Short mmCIF file of C-alpha atoms in Angstrom, two decimals:
data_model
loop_
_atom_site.label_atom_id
_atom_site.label_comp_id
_atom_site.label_asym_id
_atom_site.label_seq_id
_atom_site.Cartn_x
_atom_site.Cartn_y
_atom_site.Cartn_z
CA UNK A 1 157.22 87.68 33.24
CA UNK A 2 159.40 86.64 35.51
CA UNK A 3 157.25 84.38 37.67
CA UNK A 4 156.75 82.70 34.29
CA UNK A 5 160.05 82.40 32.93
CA UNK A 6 160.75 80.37 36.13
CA UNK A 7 158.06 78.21 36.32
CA UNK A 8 157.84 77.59 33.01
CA UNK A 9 159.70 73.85 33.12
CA UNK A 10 157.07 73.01 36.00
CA UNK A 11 153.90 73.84 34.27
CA UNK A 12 155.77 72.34 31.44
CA UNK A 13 156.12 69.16 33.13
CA UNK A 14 152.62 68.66 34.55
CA UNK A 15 150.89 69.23 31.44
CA UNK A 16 148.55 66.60 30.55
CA UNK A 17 148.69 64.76 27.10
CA UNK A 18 145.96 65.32 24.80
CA UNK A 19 144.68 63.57 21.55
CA UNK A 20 145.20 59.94 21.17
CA UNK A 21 148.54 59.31 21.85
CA UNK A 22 148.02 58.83 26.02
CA UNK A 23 145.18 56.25 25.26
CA UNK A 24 147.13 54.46 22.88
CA UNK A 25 150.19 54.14 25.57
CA UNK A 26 147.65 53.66 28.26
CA UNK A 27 146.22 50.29 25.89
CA UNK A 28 149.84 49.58 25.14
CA UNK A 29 150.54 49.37 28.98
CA UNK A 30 147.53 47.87 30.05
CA UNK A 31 148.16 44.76 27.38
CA UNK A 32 151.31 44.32 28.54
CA UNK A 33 150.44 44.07 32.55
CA UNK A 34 148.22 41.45 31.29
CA UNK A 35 150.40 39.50 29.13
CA UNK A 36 152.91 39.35 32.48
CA UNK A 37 149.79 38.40 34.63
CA UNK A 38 149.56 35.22 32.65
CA UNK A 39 153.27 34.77 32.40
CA UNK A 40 152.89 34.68 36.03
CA UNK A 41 149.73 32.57 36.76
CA UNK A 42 152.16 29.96 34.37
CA UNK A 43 155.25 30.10 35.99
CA UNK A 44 153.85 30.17 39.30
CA UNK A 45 152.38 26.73 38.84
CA UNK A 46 155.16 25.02 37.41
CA UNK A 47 158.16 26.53 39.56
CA UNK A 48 156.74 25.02 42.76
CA UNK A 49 156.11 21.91 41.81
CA UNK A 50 159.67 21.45 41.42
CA UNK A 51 159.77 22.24 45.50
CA UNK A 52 160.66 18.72 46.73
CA UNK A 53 158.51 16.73 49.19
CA UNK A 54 155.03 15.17 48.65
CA UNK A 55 152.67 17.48 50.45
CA UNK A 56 150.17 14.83 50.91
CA UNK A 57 152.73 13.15 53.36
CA UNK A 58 153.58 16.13 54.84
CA UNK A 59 150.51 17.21 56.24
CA UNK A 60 150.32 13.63 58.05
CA UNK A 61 152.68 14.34 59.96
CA UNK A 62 155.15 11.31 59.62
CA UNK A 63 152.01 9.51 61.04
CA UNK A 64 151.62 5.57 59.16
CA UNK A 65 149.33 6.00 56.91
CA UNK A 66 148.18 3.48 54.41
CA UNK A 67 148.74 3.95 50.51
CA UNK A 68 145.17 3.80 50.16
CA UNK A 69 144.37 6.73 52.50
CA UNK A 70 147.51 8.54 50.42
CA UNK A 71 145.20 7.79 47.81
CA UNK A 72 142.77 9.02 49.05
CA UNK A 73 144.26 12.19 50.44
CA UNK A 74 145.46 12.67 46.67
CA UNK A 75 142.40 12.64 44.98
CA UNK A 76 140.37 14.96 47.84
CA UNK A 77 143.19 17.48 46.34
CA UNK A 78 143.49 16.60 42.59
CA UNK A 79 147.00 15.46 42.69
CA UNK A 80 146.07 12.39 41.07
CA UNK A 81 145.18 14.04 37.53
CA UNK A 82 147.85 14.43 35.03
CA UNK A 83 149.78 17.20 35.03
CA UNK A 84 147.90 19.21 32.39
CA UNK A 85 144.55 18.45 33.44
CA UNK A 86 145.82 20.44 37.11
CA UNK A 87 147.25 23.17 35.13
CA UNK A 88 144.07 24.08 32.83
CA UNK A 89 141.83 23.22 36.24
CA UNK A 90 144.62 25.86 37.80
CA UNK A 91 144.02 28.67 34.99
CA UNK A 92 140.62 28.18 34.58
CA UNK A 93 139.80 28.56 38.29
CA UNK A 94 142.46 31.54 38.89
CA UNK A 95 140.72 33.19 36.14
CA UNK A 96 137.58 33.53 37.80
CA UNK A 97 139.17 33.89 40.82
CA UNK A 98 138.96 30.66 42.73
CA UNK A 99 142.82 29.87 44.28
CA UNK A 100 141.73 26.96 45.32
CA UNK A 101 141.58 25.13 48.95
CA UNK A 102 145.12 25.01 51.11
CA UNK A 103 146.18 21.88 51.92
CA UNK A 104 146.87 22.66 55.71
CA UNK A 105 144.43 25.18 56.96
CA UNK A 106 141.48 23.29 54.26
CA UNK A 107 139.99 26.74 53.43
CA UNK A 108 139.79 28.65 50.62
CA UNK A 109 143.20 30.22 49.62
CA UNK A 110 141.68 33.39 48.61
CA UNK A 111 140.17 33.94 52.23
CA UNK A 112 143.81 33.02 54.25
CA UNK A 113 145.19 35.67 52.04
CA UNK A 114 142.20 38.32 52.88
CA UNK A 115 142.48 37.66 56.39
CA UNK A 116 146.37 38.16 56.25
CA UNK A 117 146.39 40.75 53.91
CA UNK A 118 145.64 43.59 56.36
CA UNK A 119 148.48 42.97 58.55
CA UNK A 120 151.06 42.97 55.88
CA UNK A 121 149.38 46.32 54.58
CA UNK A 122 149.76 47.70 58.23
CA UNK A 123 153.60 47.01 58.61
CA UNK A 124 154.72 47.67 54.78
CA UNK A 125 151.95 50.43 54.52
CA UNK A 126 154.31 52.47 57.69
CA UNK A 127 157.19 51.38 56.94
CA UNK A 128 156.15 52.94 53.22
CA UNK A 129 155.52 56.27 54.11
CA UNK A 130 158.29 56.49 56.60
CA UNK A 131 161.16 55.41 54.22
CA UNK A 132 159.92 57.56 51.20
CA UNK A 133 159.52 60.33 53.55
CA UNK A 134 162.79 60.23 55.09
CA UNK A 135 164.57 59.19 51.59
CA UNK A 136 163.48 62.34 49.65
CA UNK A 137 163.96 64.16 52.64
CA UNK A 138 167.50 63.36 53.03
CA UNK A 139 168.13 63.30 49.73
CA UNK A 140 166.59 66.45 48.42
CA UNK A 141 169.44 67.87 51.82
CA UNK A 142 172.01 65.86 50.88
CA UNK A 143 171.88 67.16 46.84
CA UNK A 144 171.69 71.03 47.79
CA UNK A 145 174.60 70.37 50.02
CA UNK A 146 176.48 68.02 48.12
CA UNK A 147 180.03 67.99 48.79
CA UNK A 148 180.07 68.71 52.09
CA UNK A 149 180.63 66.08 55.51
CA UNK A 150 175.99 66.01 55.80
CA UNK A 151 176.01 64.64 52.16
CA UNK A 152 179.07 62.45 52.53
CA UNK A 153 177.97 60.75 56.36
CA UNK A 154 174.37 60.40 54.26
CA UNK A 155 175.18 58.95 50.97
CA UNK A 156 177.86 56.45 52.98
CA UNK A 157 175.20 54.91 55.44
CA UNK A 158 172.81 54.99 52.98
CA UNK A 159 174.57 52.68 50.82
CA UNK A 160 175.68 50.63 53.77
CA UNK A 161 171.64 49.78 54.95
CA UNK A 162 170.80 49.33 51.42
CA UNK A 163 173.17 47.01 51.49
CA UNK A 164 172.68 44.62 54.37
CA UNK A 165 170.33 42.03 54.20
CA UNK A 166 167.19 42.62 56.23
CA UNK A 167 166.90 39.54 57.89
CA UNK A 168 170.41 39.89 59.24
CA UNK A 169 169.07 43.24 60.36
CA UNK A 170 165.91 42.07 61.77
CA UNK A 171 167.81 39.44 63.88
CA UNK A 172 170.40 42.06 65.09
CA UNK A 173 167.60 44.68 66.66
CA UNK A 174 166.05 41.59 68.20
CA UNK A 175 169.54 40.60 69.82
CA UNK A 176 169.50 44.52 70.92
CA UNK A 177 166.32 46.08 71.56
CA UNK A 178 163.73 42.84 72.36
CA UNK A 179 166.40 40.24 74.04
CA UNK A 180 168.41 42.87 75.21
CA UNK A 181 172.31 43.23 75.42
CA UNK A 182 174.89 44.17 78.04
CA UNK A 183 173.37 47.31 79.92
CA UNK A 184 170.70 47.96 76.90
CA UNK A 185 167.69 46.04 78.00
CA UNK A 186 164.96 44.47 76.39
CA UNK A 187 162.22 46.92 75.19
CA UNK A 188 160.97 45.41 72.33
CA UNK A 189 158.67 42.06 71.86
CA UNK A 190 161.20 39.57 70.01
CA UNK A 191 157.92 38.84 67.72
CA UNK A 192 154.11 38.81 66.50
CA UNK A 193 151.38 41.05 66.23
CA UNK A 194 149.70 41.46 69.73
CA UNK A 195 150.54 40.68 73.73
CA UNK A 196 146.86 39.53 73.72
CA UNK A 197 144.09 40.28 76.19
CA UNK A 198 143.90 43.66 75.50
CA UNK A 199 141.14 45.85 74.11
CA UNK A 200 140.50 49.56 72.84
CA UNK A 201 143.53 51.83 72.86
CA UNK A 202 145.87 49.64 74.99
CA UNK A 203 145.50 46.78 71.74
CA UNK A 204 146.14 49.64 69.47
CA UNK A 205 149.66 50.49 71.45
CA UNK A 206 150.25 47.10 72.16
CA UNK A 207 150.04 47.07 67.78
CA UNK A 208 152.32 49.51 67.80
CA UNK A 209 154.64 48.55 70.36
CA UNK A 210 154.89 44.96 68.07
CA UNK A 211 155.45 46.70 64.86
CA UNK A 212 158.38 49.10 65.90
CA UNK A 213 161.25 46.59 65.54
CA UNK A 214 160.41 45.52 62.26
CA UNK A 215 159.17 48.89 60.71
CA UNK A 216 162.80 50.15 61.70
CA UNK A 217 164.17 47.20 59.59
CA UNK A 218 162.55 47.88 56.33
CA UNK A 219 162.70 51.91 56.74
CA UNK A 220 166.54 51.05 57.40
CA UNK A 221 167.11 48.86 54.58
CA UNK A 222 164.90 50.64 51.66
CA UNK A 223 165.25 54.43 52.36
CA UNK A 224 168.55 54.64 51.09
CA UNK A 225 167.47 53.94 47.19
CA UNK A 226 165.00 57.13 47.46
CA UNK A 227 167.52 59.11 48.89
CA UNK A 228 169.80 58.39 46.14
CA UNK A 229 167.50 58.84 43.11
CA UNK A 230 166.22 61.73 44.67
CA UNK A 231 170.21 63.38 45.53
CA UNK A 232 170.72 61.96 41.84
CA UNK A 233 167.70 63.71 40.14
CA UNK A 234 168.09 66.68 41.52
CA UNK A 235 171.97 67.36 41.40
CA UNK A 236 170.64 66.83 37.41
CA UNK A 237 168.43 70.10 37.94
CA UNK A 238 170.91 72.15 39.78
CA UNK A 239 173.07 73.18 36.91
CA UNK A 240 169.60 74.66 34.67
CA UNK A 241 169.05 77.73 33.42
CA UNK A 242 165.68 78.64 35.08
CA UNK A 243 167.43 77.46 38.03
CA UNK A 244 170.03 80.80 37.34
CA UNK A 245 167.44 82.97 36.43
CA UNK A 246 165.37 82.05 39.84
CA UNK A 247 168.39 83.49 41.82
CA UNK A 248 169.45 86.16 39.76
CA UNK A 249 166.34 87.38 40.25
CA UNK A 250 166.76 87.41 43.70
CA UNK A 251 164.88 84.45 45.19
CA UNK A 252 166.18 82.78 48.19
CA UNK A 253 167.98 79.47 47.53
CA UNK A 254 165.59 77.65 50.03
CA UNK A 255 162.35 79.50 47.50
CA UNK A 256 164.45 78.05 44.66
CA UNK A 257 164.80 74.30 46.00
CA UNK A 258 161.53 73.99 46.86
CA UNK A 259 159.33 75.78 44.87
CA UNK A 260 161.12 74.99 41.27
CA UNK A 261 164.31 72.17 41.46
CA UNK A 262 162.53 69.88 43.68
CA UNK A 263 159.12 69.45 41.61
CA UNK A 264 161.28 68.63 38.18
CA UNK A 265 163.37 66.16 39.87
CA UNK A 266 160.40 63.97 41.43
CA UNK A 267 160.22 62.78 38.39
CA UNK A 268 162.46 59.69 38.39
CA UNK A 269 160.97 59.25 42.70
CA UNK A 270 157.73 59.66 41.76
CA UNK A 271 158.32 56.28 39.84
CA UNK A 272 160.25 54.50 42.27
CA UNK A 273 157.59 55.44 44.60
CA UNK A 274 155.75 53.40 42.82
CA UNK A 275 158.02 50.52 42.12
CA UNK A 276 158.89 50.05 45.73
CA UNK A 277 155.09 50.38 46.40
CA UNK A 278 154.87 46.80 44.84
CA UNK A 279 158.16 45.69 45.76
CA UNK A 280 157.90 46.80 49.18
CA UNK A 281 154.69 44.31 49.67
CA UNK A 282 156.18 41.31 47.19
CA UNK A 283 159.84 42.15 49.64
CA UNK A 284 158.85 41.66 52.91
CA UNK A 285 158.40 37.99 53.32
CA UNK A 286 162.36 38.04 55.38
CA UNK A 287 161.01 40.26 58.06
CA UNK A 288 157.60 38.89 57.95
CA UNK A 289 159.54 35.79 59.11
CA UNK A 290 162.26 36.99 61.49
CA UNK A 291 159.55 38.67 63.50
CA UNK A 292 156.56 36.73 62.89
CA UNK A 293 154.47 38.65 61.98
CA UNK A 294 150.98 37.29 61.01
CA UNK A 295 150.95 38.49 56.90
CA UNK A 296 151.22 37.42 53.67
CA UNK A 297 155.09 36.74 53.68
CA UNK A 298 154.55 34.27 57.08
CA UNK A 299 151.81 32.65 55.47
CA UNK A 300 153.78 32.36 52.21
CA UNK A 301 157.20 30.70 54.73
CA UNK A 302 154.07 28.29 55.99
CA UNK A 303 153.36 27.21 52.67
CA UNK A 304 156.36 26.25 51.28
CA UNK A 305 157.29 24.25 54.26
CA UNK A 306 154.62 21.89 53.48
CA UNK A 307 154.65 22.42 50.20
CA UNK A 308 151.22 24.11 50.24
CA UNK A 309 151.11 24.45 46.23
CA UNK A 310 147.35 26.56 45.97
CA UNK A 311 148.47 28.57 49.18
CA UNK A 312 152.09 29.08 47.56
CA UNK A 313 150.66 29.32 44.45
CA UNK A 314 148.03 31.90 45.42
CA UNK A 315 150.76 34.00 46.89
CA UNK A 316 153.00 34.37 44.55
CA UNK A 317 150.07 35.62 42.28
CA UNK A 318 149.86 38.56 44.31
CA UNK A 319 153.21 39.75 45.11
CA UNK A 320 153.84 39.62 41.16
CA UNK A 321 150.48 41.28 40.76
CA UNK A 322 151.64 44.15 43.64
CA UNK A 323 155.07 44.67 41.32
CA UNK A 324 153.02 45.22 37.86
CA UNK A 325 150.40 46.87 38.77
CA UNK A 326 152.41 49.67 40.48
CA UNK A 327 154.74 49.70 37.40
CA UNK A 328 151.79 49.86 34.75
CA UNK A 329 150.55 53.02 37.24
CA UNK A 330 154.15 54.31 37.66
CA UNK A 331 154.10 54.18 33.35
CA UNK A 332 150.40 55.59 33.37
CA UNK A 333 151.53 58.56 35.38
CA UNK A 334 154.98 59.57 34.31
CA UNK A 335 153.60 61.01 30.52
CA UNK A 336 151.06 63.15 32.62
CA UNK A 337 154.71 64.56 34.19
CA UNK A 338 156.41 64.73 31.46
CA UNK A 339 154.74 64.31 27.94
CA UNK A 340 157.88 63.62 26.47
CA UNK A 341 157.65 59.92 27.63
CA UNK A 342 155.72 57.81 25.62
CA UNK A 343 155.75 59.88 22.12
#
């Protein structure tokens, strides 16, 4: 009786919905990821096309050219058709999708953004599981303890990373750790992927070697929102009844934190989990950039310094594809948590 007294709020909370309700909020959900898929496949072709510059003179490079090659250049690309005969050529192709041919590479958008696409998932994919990690981690520490200097030195410099720009970041720890400074020296490469010329394990360390720096910068700058939610969540649990009962009972307070408080406060993570999932991959064009690293967010600084509209274009499509996909999951899985969502 007791063991089920206790657990009761867990087994509460992972009990599935039945009947038709779920489906119906699943439909509900599903509609509305696709309503903001077109929203975005709209906006993204409009808002760039307000970038100024003529990308057809761009890419010749401030060579002379004659208006007739301009021309010429203009039509290969379909910049010569009226504005709404682009747009419903845009949809029509996304739709089925065909991004299009980049301006500057003159490929296919969609393959620049599979061959980049693996890199990005490599950096944000660590940097991910790192930061969520270390945020509930810290958090879950910092809530049972709360009060005390480990929760104040915690929740201060967790607010102070969350709130510092990550380029600015980026840009200090290559100052630091890849230039080198005073009697710290340089131990870092100041940017890409790869050293080159190496095969087998040494590329895989030489990988790894590239992607400290900037993994540091986005587990730095993104931990701290986990580790607040979570501190935040479960300071909400602590004060529960079934959390009394646990310990009146006898269990230890470390038996209590884990095995009942913590599971009924991942609630709110588990769906910032999520959110930062999408956010994490749409986010991380700045450090992309400041270390130059070959993925989506240094292809997407290439294209808008042309203006590359498909290749922009393209991009944007999937960062705000990332962001509502991992909501409409985060919304898909919270009812299964708790069916009280959703009713």
């Amino acid at each position: 009786m007791v063991s089920e007294a206790v657990t009761a709020p867990v087994a509460r909370a992972r009990r599935p919905r039945t009947g038709t309700g779920y489906p119906r909020y699943v439909a509900a959900k599903a509609g509305g990821a696709v309503v903001s898929l077109l929203a975005v496949l709209v906006t993204g072709f409009f808002l760039f096309r307000l970038i100024p510059g003529d990308p057809v003179k761009t890419m010749t490079g401030g060579r002379p050219v004659s208006a007739e090659q301009l021309a010429a250049y203009r039509r290969e690309f379909g910049l010569d058709l009226p504005l709404w005969h682009q747009f419903t050529d845009y949809c029509g192709k996304a739709l089925t999708g065909d991004l299009g041919t980049s301006y500057q590479f003159r490929t296919p958008v969609i393959d620049k953004i599979t061959e980049a696409l693996p890199n990005t998932l490599l950096l944000t994919g660590t940097a991910f599981v790192l930061y969520t990690a270390l945020g509930m981690w810290l958090g879950t520490r910092s809530a049972w303890r709360h009060g005390k200097l480990g929760d104040r030195l915690n929740t201060g410099l967790a607010l102070t990373l969350y709130s510092v720009p990550s380029f600015w970041l980026g840009l200090l720890l290559i100052i630091v750790f890849a230039v080198g400074l005073g009697p710290i020296p340089g131990l870092f490469p100041t940017g890409g992927m790869e050293s080159g010329g190496k095969e087998g394990f040494a590329y895989v360390v030489d990988v790894a070697h590239h992607l400290v720096l900037p993994v540091i910068t986005l587990v730095a700058v993104e931990y701290g929102q986990t580790l607040l939610v979570t501190r935040s969540a479960l300071l909400d649990e602590m004060g529960s009844d079934y959390l009394t009962t646990a310990r009146a009972k006898g269990l230890r307070d470390d038996l209590v934190r884990r095995r009942h408080a913590v599971p009924n406060a991942l609630l709110p993570t588990v769906t910032l989990v999520f959110v930062n999932l999408g956010r994490t991959v749409a986010g991380v064009i700045l450090v992309e950039t400041v270390f130059s690293w070959p993925g989506l967010g240094g292809l997407f600084y290439q294209a808008l310094s042309v203006p590359d509209l498909p290749l922009v274009q393209g991009l944007f499509l999937v960062f705000a594809s990332a962001v509502i996909v991992m909501n409409t999951l985060a919304d898909l899985i919270y009812p299964l948590l708790d069916p009280r969502v959703g009713r």
